[in-house]
């Protein structure tokens, strides 16, 4: 990357991350080097682009005017380079934000084929059950599970999965199996997961009627992996998607309970930051995922997913 392009790229990432140090790390530079590069850009343009205080870094009015154009220009250059190489020769680093368990169990197994098609491409998986700011994280796309993202994102549905009530055989041996949603009031419950923020009840349908059970979890886990681990340990009854617990169901570590009830499915979305045009490599990856998840539904888990 030549000096002028690097100055623009560093300016963009400094504003997006709010940190010279963080932007510098992404480019393999020291913080003073990144600061000098942005200062050189300001000097060349003759305007102040970044307002610096002891607490934060933000774009000035001139910086805001430059930011959108700089993003577009950098994306256009990258897309032009990829177009020249050909659709099957993507390069650079693709940063993808995604929930931990969904990423590990559902997406990671799909990556070898994609990377095999694009040997010059690297993927940085930003795996977290906290939904971070995509732009600040430098993610070119994200996978989100649960409610449809708001209008500040461009989202498209990727897939959906069945949700079910689960418990460990050891827990059921001690406490017995619930036979109705109302029975859950007499059981220990496990709450949580990336899509369960603020949950106070579980709703499920039986015989065409919706029933609702108040939820006061004895254990609350802030990740899908934590919910499954707690259920396997015999701590109570939980709700999980088949993405989360298929392996444990297959091994017998967990069993499904309340099987005559149906829960609303959970949906996964591909999400792009609305503030920028999606990079070519991000669009190619999203298209690949749509094809791959469709093909992967024909698998040993088919009978579990229904």
GROMACS .gro file of C-alpha atoms in nm:
model
  306
    1UNK     CA    1   0.000   0.000   0.000
    2UNK     CA    2   0.152   0.333  -0.101
    3UNK     CA    3   0.184   0.621   0.145
    4UNK     CA    4  -0.120   0.814   0.022
    5UNK     CA    5  -0.354   0.514   0.036
    6UNK     CA    6  -0.219   0.415   0.376
    7UNK     CA    7  -0.285   0.765   0.506
    8UNK     CA    8  -0.647   0.743   0.394
    9UNK     CA    9  -0.686   0.392   0.534
   10UNK     CA   10  -0.534   0.490   0.869
   11UNK     CA   11  -0.756   0.797   0.889
   12UNK     CA   12  -1.067   0.585   0.825
   13UNK     CA   13  -0.979   0.319   1.081
   14UNK     CA   14  -0.873   0.577   1.342
   15UNK     CA   15  -1.214   0.745   1.320
   16UNK     CA   16  -1.400   0.412   1.312
   17UNK     CA   17  -1.216   0.268   1.612
   18UNK     CA   18  -1.173   0.595   1.797
   19UNK     CA   19  -0.812   0.502   1.864
   20UNK     CA   20  -0.476   0.564   1.696
   21UNK     CA   21  -0.331   0.268   1.884
   22UNK     CA   22  -0.595   0.026   1.766
   23UNK     CA   23  -0.573   0.144   1.405
   24UNK     CA   24  -0.195   0.119   1.419
   25UNK     CA   25  -0.209  -0.241   1.540
   26UNK     CA   26  -0.430  -0.337   1.247
   27UNK     CA   27  -0.166  -0.203   1.007
   28UNK     CA   28   0.133  -0.342   1.196
   29UNK     CA   29   0.254   0.006   1.289
   30UNK     CA   30   0.340   0.188   1.609
   31UNK     CA   31   0.096   0.443   1.746
   32UNK     CA   32   0.331   0.740   1.672
   33UNK     CA   33   0.368   0.621   1.311
   34UNK     CA   34  -0.010   0.609   1.264
   35UNK     CA   35  -0.049   0.951   1.420
   36UNK     CA   36   0.219   1.097   1.191
   37UNK     CA   37   0.054   0.945   0.883
   38UNK     CA   38  -0.280   1.108   0.964
   39UNK     CA   39  -0.103   1.436   1.046
   40UNK     CA   40   0.068   1.419   0.706
   41UNK     CA   41  -0.272   1.373   0.539
   42UNK     CA   42  -0.408   1.674   0.726
   43UNK     CA   43  -0.104   1.878   0.623
   44UNK     CA   44  -0.136   1.779   0.258
   45UNK     CA   45  -0.509   1.864   0.250
   46UNK     CA   46  -0.468   2.176   0.462
   47UNK     CA   47  -0.756   2.090   0.696
   48UNK     CA   48  -0.801   1.941   1.038
   49UNK     CA   49  -0.959   1.596   1.005
   50UNK     CA   50  -0.952   1.458   1.358
   51UNK     CA   51  -1.036   1.626   1.688
   52UNK     CA   52  -0.828   1.486   1.970
   53UNK     CA   53  -0.917   1.509   2.339
   54UNK     CA   54  -0.790   1.317   2.640
   55UNK     CA   55  -1.103   1.099   2.628
   56UNK     CA   56  -1.186   1.043   2.265
   57UNK     CA   57  -1.098   1.087   1.901
   58UNK     CA   58  -1.363   1.203   1.655
   59UNK     CA   59  -1.386   1.341   1.304
   60UNK     CA   60  -1.416   1.715   1.246
   61UNK     CA   61  -1.671   1.844   0.995
   62UNK     CA   62  -1.403   1.823   0.727
   63UNK     CA   63  -1.314   1.474   0.847
   64UNK     CA   64  -1.676   1.360   0.826
   65UNK     CA   65  -1.696   1.491   0.472
   66UNK     CA   66  -1.384   1.297   0.379
   67UNK     CA   67  -1.474   0.978   0.567
   68UNK     CA   68  -1.754   0.853   0.340
   69UNK     CA   69  -1.558   0.931   0.022
   70UNK     CA   70  -1.243   0.769   0.159
   71UNK     CA   71  -1.433   0.452   0.249
   72UNK     CA   72  -1.583   0.436  -0.100
   73UNK     CA   73  -1.246   0.494  -0.265
   74UNK     CA   74  -1.068   0.228  -0.061
   75UNK     CA   75  -1.346  -0.024  -0.123
   76UNK     CA   76  -1.343   0.057  -0.496
   77UNK     CA   77  -0.968   0.001  -0.516
   78UNK     CA   78  -0.994  -0.334  -0.336
   79UNK     CA   79  -1.284  -0.442  -0.558
   80UNK     CA   80  -1.091  -0.339  -0.869
   81UNK     CA   81  -0.789  -0.542  -0.760
   82UNK     CA   82  -1.007  -0.847  -0.693
   83UNK     CA   83  -1.182  -0.804  -1.028
   84UNK     CA   84  -0.845  -0.798  -1.203
   85UNK     CA   85  -0.737  -1.115  -1.025
   86UNK     CA   86  -1.064  -1.288  -1.106
   87UNK     CA   87  -1.364  -1.393  -0.897
   88UNK     CA   88  -1.183  -1.702  -0.771
   89UNK     CA   89  -0.873  -1.520  -0.648
   90UNK     CA   90  -0.983  -1.308  -0.356
   91UNK     CA   91  -0.705  -1.177  -0.133
   92UNK     CA   92  -0.652  -0.974   0.181
   93UNK     CA   93  -0.821  -1.023   0.517
   94UNK     CA   94  -1.197  -1.074   0.557
   95UNK     CA   95  -1.316  -0.983   0.907
   96UNK     CA   96  -1.635  -1.157   1.017
   97UNK     CA   97  -1.814  -1.097   1.349
   98UNK     CA   98  -2.028  -1.386   1.474
   99UNK     CA   99  -2.164  -1.551   1.791
  100UNK     CA  100  -1.924  -1.796   1.952
  101UNK     CA  101  -2.124  -2.120   1.952
  102UNK     CA  102  -2.295  -2.061   1.618
  103UNK     CA  103  -1.959  -1.973   1.468
  104UNK     CA  104  -1.779  -2.273   1.613
  105UNK     CA  105  -2.045  -2.534   1.545
  106UNK     CA  106  -2.218  -2.409   1.232
  107UNK     CA  107  -1.984  -2.178   1.038
  108UNK     CA  108  -1.631  -2.306   1.109
  109UNK     CA  109  -1.700  -2.645   0.941
  110UNK     CA  110  -1.800  -2.457   0.624
  111UNK     CA  111  -1.477  -2.256   0.599
  112UNK     CA  112  -1.229  -2.513   0.458
  113UNK     CA  113  -1.412  -2.535   0.127
  114UNK     CA  114  -1.432  -2.156   0.095
  115UNK     CA  115  -1.067  -2.099   0.181
  116UNK     CA  116  -0.975  -2.379  -0.056
  117UNK     CA  117  -1.139  -2.180  -0.335
  118UNK     CA  118  -0.952  -1.861  -0.235
  119UNK     CA  119  -0.597  -1.954  -0.126
  120UNK     CA  120  -0.484  -1.588  -0.109
  121UNK     CA  121  -0.760  -1.489   0.134
  122UNK     CA  122  -0.735  -1.482   0.514
  123UNK     CA  123  -1.032  -1.477   0.753
  124UNK     CA  124  -1.037  -1.306   1.093
  125UNK     CA  125  -1.326  -1.444   1.301
  126UNK     CA  126  -1.438  -1.195   1.566
  127UNK     CA  127  -1.623  -1.445   1.784
  128UNK     CA  128  -1.826  -1.297   2.068
  129UNK     CA  129  -2.175  -1.328   2.214
  130UNK     CA  130  -2.174  -0.953   2.269
  131UNK     CA  131  -2.287  -0.762   1.962
  132UNK     CA  132  -2.003  -0.517   1.914
  133UNK     CA  133  -1.998  -0.216   1.683
  134UNK     CA  134  -1.920  -0.371   1.345
  135UNK     CA  135  -1.748  -0.064   1.204
  136UNK     CA  136  -1.531  -0.014   1.512
  137UNK     CA  137  -1.435  -0.382   1.503
  138UNK     CA  138  -1.344  -0.351   1.137
  139UNK     CA  139  -1.585  -0.630   1.042
  140UNK     CA  140  -1.696  -0.633   0.681
  141UNK     CA  141  -1.994  -0.850   0.765
  142UNK     CA  142  -2.147  -1.021   1.065
  143UNK     CA  143  -2.366  -1.316   1.143
  144UNK     CA  144  -2.638  -1.240   1.393
  145UNK     CA  145  -2.870  -1.488   1.564
  146UNK     CA  146  -3.210  -1.397   1.701
  147UNK     CA  147  -3.413  -1.086   1.626
  148UNK     CA  148  -3.372  -0.918   1.288
  149UNK     CA  149  -3.112  -0.639   1.312
  150UNK     CA  150  -3.240  -0.281   1.307
  151UNK     CA  151  -3.234  -0.042   1.013
  152UNK     CA  152  -2.876   0.068   1.082
  153UNK     CA  153  -2.772  -0.262   0.920
  154UNK     CA  154  -2.836  -0.424   0.586
  155UNK     CA  155  -2.951  -0.775   0.674
  156UNK     CA  156  -3.064  -1.082   0.487
  157UNK     CA  157  -3.185  -1.411   0.628
  158UNK     CA  158  -2.933  -1.693   0.613
  159UNK     CA  159  -3.117  -1.985   0.777
  160UNK     CA  160  -3.338  -2.086   1.067
  161UNK     CA  161  -3.330  -2.371   1.315
  162UNK     CA  162  -3.566  -2.552   1.551
  163UNK     CA  163  -3.554  -2.465   1.920
  164UNK     CA  164  -3.634  -2.722   2.185
  165UNK     CA  165  -3.648  -2.789   2.557
  166UNK     CA  166  -3.351  -2.990   2.684
  167UNK     CA  167  -3.221  -3.145   3.005
  168UNK     CA  168  -2.959  -3.397   3.112
  169UNK     CA  169  -3.062  -3.753   3.198
  170UNK     CA  170  -2.903  -3.704   3.541
  171UNK     CA  171  -3.129  -3.405   3.613
  172UNK     CA  172  -3.441  -3.590   3.497
  173UNK     CA  173  -3.349  -3.891   3.713
  174UNK     CA  174  -3.347  -3.663   4.019
  175UNK     CA  175  -3.639  -3.435   3.943
  176UNK     CA  176  -3.853  -3.616   3.688
  177UNK     CA  177  -3.951  -3.489   3.345
  178UNK     CA  178  -4.191  -3.195   3.303
  179UNK     CA  179  -4.507  -3.295   3.117
  180UNK     CA  180  -4.646  -2.947   3.054
  181UNK     CA  181  -4.516  -2.593   3.034
  182UNK     CA  182  -4.685  -2.524   3.368
  183UNK     CA  183  -4.471  -2.798   3.527
  184UNK     CA  184  -4.161  -2.583   3.468
  185UNK     CA  185  -4.258  -2.379   3.775
  186UNK     CA  186  -4.143  -2.681   3.981
  187UNK     CA  187  -3.812  -2.718   3.798
  188UNK     CA  188  -3.474  -2.548   3.795
  189UNK     CA  189  -3.436  -2.347   3.474
  190UNK     CA  190  -3.131  -2.236   3.281
  191UNK     CA  191  -3.160  -1.905   3.100
  192UNK     CA  192  -2.939  -1.715   2.863
  193UNK     CA  193  -2.775  -1.738   2.525
  194UNK     CA  194  -2.703  -1.463   2.271
  195UNK     CA  195  -3.070  -1.421   2.173
  196UNK     CA  196  -3.223  -1.431   2.521
  197UNK     CA  197  -3.158  -1.082   2.652
  198UNK     CA  198  -3.418  -0.979   2.908
  199UNK     CA  199  -3.622  -1.299   2.878
  200UNK     CA  200  -3.895  -1.331   3.142
  201UNK     CA  201  -4.105  -1.609   2.991
  202UNK     CA  202  -4.097  -1.901   2.751
  203UNK     CA  203  -4.382  -1.936   2.502
  204UNK     CA  204  -4.456  -2.260   2.318
  205UNK     CA  205  -4.746  -2.411   2.126
  206UNK     CA  206  -4.931  -2.736   2.188
  207UNK     CA  207  -5.245  -2.856   2.012
  208UNK     CA  208  -5.274  -2.523   1.832
  209UNK     CA  209  -5.267  -2.319   2.153
  210UNK     CA  210  -4.988  -2.096   2.282
  211UNK     CA  211  -4.889  -2.145   2.646
  212UNK     CA  212  -4.656  -1.917   2.841
  213UNK     CA  213  -4.437  -2.009   3.138
  214UNK     CA  214  -4.272  -1.744   3.358
  215UNK     CA  215  -3.895  -1.783   3.362
  216UNK     CA  216  -3.689  -1.726   3.676
  217UNK     CA  217  -3.363  -1.903   3.593
  218UNK     CA  218  -3.167  -2.055   3.876
  219UNK     CA  219  -2.864  -2.031   3.648
  220UNK     CA  220  -2.816  -1.771   3.376
  221UNK     CA  221  -2.540  -1.807   3.117
  222UNK     CA  222  -2.448  -1.527   2.880
  223UNK     CA  223  -2.347  -1.755   2.596
  224UNK     CA  224  -2.505  -2.041   2.408
  225UNK     CA  225  -2.211  -2.263   2.498
  226UNK     CA  226  -2.269  -2.180   2.864
  227UNK     CA  227  -2.637  -2.274   2.846
  228UNK     CA  228  -2.555  -2.612   2.692
  229UNK     CA  229  -2.271  -2.678   2.937
  230UNK     CA  230  -2.499  -2.603   3.233
  231UNK     CA  231  -2.768  -2.832   3.094
  232UNK     CA  232  -2.517  -3.116   3.040
  233UNK     CA  233  -2.405  -3.069   3.401
  234UNK     CA  234  -2.757  -3.143   3.520
  235UNK     CA  235  -2.840  -2.794   3.644
  236UNK     CA  236  -3.190  -2.781   3.499
  237UNK     CA  237  -3.412  -2.744   3.194
  238UNK     CA  238  -3.302  -2.510   2.916
  239UNK     CA  239  -3.416  -2.388   2.576
  240UNK     CA  240  -3.163  -2.427   2.296
  241UNK     CA  241  -3.148  -2.429   1.920
  242UNK     CA  242  -3.045  -2.744   1.740
  243UNK     CA  243  -2.732  -2.553   1.634
  244UNK     CA  244  -2.631  -2.536   1.999
  245UNK     CA  245  -2.698  -2.889   2.118
  246UNK     CA  246  -2.711  -3.135   1.826
  247UNK     CA  247  -2.388  -3.307   1.932
  248UNK     CA  248  -2.504  -3.350   2.292
  249UNK     CA  249  -2.840  -3.488   2.179
  250UNK     CA  250  -2.668  -3.734   1.948
  251UNK     CA  251  -2.436  -3.853   2.226
  252UNK     CA  252  -2.711  -3.881   2.487
  253UNK     CA  253  -2.560  -3.613   2.712
  254UNK     CA  254  -2.887  -3.424   2.668
  255UNK     CA  255  -3.239  -3.531   2.584
  256UNK     CA  256  -3.536  -3.337   2.456
  257UNK     CA  257  -3.826  -3.282   2.694
  258UNK     CA  258  -4.175  -3.143   2.639
  259UNK     CA  259  -4.161  -3.295   2.292
  260UNK     CA  260  -4.528  -3.225   2.221
  261UNK     CA  261  -4.457  -2.850   2.234
  262UNK     CA  262  -4.313  -2.638   1.954
  263UNK     CA  263  -4.110  -2.320   1.999
  264UNK     CA  264  -4.059  -2.045   1.746
  265UNK     CA  265  -3.749  -2.117   1.538
  266UNK     CA  266  -3.438  -1.906   1.573
  267UNK     CA  267  -3.307  -1.719   1.269
  268UNK     CA  268  -2.953  -1.636   1.159
  269UNK     CA  269  -2.889  -1.328   0.946
  270UNK     CA  270  -2.600  -1.206   0.736
  271UNK     CA  271  -2.547  -0.842   0.830
  272UNK     CA  272  -2.354  -0.564   0.657
  273UNK     CA  273  -2.284  -0.221   0.809
  274UNK     CA  274  -2.526   0.019   0.641
  275UNK     CA  275  -2.271   0.300   0.647
  276UNK     CA  276  -2.060   0.148   0.371
  277UNK     CA  277  -2.083  -0.049   0.049
  278UNK     CA  278  -2.010  -0.415   0.124
  279UNK     CA  279  -1.667  -0.523   0.006
  280UNK     CA  280  -1.657  -0.763  -0.286
  281UNK     CA  281  -1.499  -1.037  -0.073
  282UNK     CA  282  -1.775  -0.995   0.189
  283UNK     CA  283  -2.046  -1.033  -0.075
  284UNK     CA  284  -1.875  -1.342  -0.219
  285UNK     CA  285  -1.851  -1.496   0.129
  286UNK     CA  286  -2.217  -1.422   0.207
  287UNK     CA  287  -2.323  -1.583  -0.122
  288UNK     CA  288  -2.109  -1.887  -0.042
  289UNK     CA  289  -2.263  -1.922   0.304
  290UNK     CA  290  -2.614  -1.920   0.161
  291UNK     CA  291  -2.527  -2.207  -0.071
  292UNK     CA  292  -2.327  -2.396   0.192
  293UNK     CA  293  -2.589  -2.389   0.468
  294UNK     CA  294  -2.849  -2.511   0.222
  295UNK     CA  295  -2.631  -2.807   0.122
  296UNK     CA  296  -2.532  -2.885   0.481
  297UNK     CA  297  -2.893  -2.940   0.581
  298UNK     CA  298  -2.867  -3.278   0.411
  299UNK     CA  299  -2.662  -3.430   0.691
  300UNK     CA  300  -2.674  -3.676   0.984
  301UNK     CA  301  -2.848  -3.399   1.179
  302UNK     CA  302  -3.143  -3.391   0.938
  303UNK     CA  303  -3.357  -3.614   1.155
  304UNK     CA  304  -3.283  -3.392   1.456
  305UNK     CA  305  -3.355  -3.063   1.281
  306UNK     CA  306  -3.687  -3.189   1.149
   0.00000   0.00000   0.00000
